[in-house]
PDB file of C-alpha atoms in Angstrom:
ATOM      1  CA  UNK A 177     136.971 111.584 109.393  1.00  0.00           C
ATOM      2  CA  UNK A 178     138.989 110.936 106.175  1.00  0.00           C
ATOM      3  CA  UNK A 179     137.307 111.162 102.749  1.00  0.00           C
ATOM      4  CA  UNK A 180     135.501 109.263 100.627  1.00  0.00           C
ATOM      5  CA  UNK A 181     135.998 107.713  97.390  1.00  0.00           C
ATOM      6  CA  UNK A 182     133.143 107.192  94.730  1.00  0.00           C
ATOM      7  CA  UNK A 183     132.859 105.009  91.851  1.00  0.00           C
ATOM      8  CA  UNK A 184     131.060 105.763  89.340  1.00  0.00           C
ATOM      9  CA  UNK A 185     131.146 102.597  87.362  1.00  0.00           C
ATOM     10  CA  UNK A 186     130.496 100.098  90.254  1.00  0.00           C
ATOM     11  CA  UNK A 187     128.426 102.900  92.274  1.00  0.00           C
ATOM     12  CA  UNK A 188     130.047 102.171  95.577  1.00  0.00           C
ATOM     13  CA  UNK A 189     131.437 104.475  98.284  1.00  0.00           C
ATOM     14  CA  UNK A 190     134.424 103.406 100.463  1.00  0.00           C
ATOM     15  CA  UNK A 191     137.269 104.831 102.198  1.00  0.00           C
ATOM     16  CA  UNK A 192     139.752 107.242 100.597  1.00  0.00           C
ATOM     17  CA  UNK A 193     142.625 104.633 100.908  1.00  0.00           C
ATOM     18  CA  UNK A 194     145.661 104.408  98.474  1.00  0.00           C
ATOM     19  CA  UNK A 195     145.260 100.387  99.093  1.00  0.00           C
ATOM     20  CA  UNK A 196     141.948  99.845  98.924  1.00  0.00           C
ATOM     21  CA  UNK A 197     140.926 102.063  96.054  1.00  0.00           C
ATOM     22  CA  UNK A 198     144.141 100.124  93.954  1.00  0.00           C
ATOM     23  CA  UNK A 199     142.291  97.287  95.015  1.00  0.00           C
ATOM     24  CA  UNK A 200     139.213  98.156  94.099  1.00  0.00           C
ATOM     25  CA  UNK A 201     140.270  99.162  90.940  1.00  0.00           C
ATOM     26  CA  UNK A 202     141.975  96.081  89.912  1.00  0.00           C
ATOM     27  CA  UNK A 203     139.278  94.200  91.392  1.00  0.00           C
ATOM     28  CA  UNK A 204     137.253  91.880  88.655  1.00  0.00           C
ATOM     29  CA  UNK A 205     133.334  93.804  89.687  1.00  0.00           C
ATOM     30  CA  UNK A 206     135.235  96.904  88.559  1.00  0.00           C
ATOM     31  CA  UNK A 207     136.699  95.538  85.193  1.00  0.00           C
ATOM     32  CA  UNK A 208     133.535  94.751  84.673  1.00  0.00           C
ATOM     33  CA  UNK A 209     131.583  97.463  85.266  1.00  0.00           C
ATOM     34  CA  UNK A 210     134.054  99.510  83.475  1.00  0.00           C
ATOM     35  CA  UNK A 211     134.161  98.096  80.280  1.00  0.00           C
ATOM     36  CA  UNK A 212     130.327  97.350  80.107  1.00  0.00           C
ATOM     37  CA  UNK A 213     130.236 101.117  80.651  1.00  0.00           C
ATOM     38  CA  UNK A 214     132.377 101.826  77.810  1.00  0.00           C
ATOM     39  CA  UNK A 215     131.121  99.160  75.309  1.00  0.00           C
ATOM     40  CA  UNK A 216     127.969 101.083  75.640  1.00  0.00           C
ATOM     41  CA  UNK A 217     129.933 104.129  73.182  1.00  0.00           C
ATOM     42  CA  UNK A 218     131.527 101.561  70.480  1.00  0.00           C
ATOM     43  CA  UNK A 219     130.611 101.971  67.074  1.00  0.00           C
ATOM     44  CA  UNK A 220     128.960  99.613  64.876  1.00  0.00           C
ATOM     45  CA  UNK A 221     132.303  99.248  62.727  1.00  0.00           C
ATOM     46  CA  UNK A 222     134.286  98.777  66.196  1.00  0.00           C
ATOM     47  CA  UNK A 223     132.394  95.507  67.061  1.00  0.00           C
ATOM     48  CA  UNK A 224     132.451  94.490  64.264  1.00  0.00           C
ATOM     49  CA  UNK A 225     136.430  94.560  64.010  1.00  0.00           C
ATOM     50  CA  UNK A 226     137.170  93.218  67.322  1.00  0.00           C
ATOM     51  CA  UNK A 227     134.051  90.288  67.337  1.00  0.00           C
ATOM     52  CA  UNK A 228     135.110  89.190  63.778  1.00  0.00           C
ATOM     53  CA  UNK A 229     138.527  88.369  65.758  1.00  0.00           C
ATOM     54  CA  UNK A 230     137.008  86.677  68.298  1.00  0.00           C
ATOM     55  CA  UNK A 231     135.830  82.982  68.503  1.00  0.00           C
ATOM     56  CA  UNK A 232     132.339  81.827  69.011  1.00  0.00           C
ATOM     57  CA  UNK A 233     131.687  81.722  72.712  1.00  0.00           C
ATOM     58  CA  UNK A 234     130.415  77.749  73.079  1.00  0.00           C
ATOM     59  CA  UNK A 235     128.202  78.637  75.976  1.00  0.00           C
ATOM     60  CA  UNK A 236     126.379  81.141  74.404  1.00  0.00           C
ATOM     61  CA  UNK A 237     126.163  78.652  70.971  1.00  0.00           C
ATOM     62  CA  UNK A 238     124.533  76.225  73.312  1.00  0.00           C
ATOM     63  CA  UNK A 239     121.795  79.168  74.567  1.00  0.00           C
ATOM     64  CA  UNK A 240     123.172  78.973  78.405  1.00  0.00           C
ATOM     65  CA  UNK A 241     124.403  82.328  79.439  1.00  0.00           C
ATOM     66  CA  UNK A 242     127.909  83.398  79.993  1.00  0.00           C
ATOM     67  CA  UNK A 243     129.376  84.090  83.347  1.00  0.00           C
ATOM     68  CA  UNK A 244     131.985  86.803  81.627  1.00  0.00           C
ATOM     69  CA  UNK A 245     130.106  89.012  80.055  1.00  0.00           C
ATOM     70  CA  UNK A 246     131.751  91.470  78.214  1.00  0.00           C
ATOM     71  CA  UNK A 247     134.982  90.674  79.517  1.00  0.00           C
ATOM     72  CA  UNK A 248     134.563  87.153  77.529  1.00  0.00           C
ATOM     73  CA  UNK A 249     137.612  86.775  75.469  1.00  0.00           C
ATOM     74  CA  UNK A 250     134.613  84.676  72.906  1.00  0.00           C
ATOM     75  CA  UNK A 251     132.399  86.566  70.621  1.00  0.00           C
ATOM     76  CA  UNK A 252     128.545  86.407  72.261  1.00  0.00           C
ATOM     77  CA  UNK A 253     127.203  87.501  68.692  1.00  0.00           C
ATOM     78  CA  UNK A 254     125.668  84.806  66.046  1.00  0.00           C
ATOM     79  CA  UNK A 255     126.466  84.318  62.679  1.00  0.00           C
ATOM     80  CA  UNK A 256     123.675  85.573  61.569  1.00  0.00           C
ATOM     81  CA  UNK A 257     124.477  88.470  63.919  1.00  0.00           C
ATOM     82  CA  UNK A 258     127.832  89.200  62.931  1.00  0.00           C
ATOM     83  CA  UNK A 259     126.213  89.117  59.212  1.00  0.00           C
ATOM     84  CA  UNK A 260     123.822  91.915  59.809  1.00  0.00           C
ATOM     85  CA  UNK A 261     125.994  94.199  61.248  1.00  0.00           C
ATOM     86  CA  UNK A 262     128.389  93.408  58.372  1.00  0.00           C
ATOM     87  CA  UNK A 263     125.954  94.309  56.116  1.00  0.00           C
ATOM     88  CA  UNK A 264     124.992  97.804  58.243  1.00  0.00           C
ATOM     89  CA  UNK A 265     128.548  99.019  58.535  1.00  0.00           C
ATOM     90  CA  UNK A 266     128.580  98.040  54.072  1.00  0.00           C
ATOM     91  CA  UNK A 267     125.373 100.227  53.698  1.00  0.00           C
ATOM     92  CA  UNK A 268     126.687 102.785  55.666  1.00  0.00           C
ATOM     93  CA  UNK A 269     129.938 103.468  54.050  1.00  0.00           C
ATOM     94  CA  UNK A 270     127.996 103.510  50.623  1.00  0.00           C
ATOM     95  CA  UNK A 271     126.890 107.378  49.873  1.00  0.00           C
ATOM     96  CA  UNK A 272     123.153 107.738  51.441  1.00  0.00           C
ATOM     97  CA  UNK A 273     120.427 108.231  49.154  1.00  0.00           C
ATOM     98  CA  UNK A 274     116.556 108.388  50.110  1.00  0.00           C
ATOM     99  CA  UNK A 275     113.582 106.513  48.251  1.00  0.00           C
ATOM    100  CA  UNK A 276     114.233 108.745  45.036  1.00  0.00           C
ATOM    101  CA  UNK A 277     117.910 108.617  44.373  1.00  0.00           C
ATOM    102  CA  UNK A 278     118.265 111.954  46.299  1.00  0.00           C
ATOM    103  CA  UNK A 279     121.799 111.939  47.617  1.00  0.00           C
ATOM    104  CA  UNK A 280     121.645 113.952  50.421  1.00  0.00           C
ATOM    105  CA  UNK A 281     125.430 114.706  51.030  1.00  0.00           C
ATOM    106  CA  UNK A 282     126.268 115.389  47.715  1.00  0.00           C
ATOM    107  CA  UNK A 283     123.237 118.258  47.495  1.00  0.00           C
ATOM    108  CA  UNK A 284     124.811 119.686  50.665  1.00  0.00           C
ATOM    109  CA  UNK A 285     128.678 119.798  49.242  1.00  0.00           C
ATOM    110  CA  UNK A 286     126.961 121.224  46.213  1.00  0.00           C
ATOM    111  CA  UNK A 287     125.248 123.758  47.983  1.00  0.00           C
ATOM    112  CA  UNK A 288     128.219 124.846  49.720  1.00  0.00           C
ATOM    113  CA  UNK A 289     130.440 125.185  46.485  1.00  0.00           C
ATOM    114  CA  UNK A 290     127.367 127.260  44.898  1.00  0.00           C
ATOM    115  CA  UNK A 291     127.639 129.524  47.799  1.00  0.00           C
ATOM    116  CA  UNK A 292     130.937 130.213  47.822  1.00  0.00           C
ATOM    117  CA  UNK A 293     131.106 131.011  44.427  1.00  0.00           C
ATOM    118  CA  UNK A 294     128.477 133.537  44.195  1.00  0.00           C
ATOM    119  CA  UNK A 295     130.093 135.125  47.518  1.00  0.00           C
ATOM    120  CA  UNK A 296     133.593 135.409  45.528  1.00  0.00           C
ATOM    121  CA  UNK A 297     131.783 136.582  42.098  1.00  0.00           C
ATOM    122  CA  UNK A 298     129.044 138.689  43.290  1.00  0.00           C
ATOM    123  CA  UNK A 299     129.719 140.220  46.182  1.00  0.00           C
ATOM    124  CA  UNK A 300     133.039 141.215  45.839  1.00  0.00           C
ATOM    125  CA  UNK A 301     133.000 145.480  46.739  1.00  0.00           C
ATOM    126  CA  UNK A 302     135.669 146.270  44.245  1.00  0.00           C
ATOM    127  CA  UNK A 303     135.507 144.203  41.151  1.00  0.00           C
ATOM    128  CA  UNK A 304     131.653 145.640  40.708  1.00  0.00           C
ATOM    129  CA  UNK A 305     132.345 149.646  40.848  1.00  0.00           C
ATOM    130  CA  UNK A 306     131.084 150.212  37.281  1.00  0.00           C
ATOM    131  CA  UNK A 307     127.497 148.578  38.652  1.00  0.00           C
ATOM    132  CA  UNK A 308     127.832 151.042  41.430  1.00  0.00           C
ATOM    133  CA  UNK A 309     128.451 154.175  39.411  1.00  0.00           C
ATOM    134  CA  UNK A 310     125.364 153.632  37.463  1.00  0.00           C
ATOM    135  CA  UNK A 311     122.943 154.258  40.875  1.00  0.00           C
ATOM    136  CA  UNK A 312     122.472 158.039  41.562  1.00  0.00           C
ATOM    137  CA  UNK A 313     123.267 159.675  44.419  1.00  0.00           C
ATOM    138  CA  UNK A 314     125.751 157.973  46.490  1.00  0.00           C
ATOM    139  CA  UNK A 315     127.361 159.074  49.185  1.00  0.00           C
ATOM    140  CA  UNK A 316     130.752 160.521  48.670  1.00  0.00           C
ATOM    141  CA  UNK A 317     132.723 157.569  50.189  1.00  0.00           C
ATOM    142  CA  UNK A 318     131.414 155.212  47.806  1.00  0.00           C
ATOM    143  CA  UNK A 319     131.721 157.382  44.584  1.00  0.00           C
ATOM    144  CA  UNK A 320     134.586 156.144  42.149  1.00  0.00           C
ATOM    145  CA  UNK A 321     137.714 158.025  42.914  1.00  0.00           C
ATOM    146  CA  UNK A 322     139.624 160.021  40.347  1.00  0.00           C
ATOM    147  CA  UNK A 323     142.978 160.764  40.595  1.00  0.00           C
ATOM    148  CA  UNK A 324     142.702 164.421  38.671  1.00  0.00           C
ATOM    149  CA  UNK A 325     140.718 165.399  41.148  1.00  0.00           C
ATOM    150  CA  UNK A 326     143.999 165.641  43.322  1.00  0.00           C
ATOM    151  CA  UNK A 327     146.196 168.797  43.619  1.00  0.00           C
ATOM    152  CA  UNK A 328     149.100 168.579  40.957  1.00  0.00           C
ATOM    153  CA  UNK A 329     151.800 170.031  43.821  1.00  0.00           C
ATOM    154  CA  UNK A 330     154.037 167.393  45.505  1.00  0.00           C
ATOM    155  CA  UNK A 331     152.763 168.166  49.373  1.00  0.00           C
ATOM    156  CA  UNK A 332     153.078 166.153  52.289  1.00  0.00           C
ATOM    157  CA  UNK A 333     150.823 166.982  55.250  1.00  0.00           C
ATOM    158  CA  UNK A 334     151.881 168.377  58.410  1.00  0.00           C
ATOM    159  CA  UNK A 335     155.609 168.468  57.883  1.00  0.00           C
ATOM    160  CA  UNK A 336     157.112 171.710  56.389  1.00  0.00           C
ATOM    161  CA  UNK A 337     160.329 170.340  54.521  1.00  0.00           C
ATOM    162  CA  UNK A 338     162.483 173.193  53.697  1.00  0.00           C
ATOM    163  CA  UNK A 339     162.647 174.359  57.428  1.00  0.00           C
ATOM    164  CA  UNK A 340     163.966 170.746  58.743  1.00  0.00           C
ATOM    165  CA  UNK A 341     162.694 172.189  62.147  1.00  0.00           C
ATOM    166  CA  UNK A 342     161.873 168.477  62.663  1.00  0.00           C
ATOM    167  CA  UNK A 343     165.502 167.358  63.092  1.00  0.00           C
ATOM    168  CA  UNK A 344     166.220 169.949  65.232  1.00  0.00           C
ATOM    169  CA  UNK A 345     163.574 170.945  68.371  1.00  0.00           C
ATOM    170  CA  UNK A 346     163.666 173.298  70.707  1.00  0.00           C
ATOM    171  CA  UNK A 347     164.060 172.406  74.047  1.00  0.00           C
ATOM    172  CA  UNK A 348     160.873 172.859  76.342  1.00  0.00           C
ATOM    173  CA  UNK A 349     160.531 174.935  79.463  1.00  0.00           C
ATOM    174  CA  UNK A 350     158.166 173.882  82.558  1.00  0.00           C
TER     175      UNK A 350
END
């Protein structure tokens, strides 16, 4: 048995035929189906755009219904229609406020700015080590360093210069 092929848009099984499933998808039911599918996800402001390009559909001006659908190359909306959603797409754009002026996307921008600053200015380790020398007993990693505290000779750890026994080693024996 050979497999099957589902679509998802028309919800129809068939054979697993090169032919028939490029005729299928060709095919006018599936057009349809498709794009109804996907006009489902449009934006407001997409309609819009492509509607306000589109003629009046006369059938649907009369109040029959349309044998196309959405794949009507008329616009199935109103006037008045095409007016409202003009004027939702204009109120969206505009910054939102509630009831009492209270714009909420400018509080949140200002929130964030507010917190970054104090993150820079406040909690910045090294810029505040006078503020931590005032608190008693802290641990010796955190105490201010001094640098005459260190020893005055000019030493380097683990390498004994004046021998140069690090050009030179000695062989190894296993």
């Amino acid at each position: 048995m050979g497999k099957n092929y589902y679509c998802d848009f028309c919800n129809k099984t068939f054979k697993d035929i090169l032919l028939i499933r490029k005729n299928h998808l060709k095919g006018l039911p599936h057009q349809k189906a498709r794009s109804a599918y996907y006009a489902q996800f449009k934006s407001l402001e997409e309609i819009l755009v492509e509607e306000s390009k589109k003629k009046p559909c006369k059938r649907i001006l009369e109040g029959t219904s349309c044998n196309f659908g959405t794949q009507c190359r008329f616009s199935h909306y109103t006037p008045q229609q095409m007016t409202e959603m003009r004027m939702t797409v204009e109120r969206k754009k505009e910054p939102s406020k509630d009831s009492d002026g209270f714009n909420e996307e400018a509080f949140r921008e200002f929130m964030n700015r507010t917190k970054e600053r104090i993150m820079r200015e406040h909690f910045n380790f090294w810029s505040n080590q006078q503020e931590l020398t005032e608190v008693q007993a802290l641990p010796p990693s955190l105490q201010p360093f001094d640098q005459n505290q260190l020893p005055k000779k000019n030493m380097r750890i683990g390498v004994n210069l004046k021998k140069k026994s690090y050009l030179n080693p000695k062989p190894c024996k296993f």
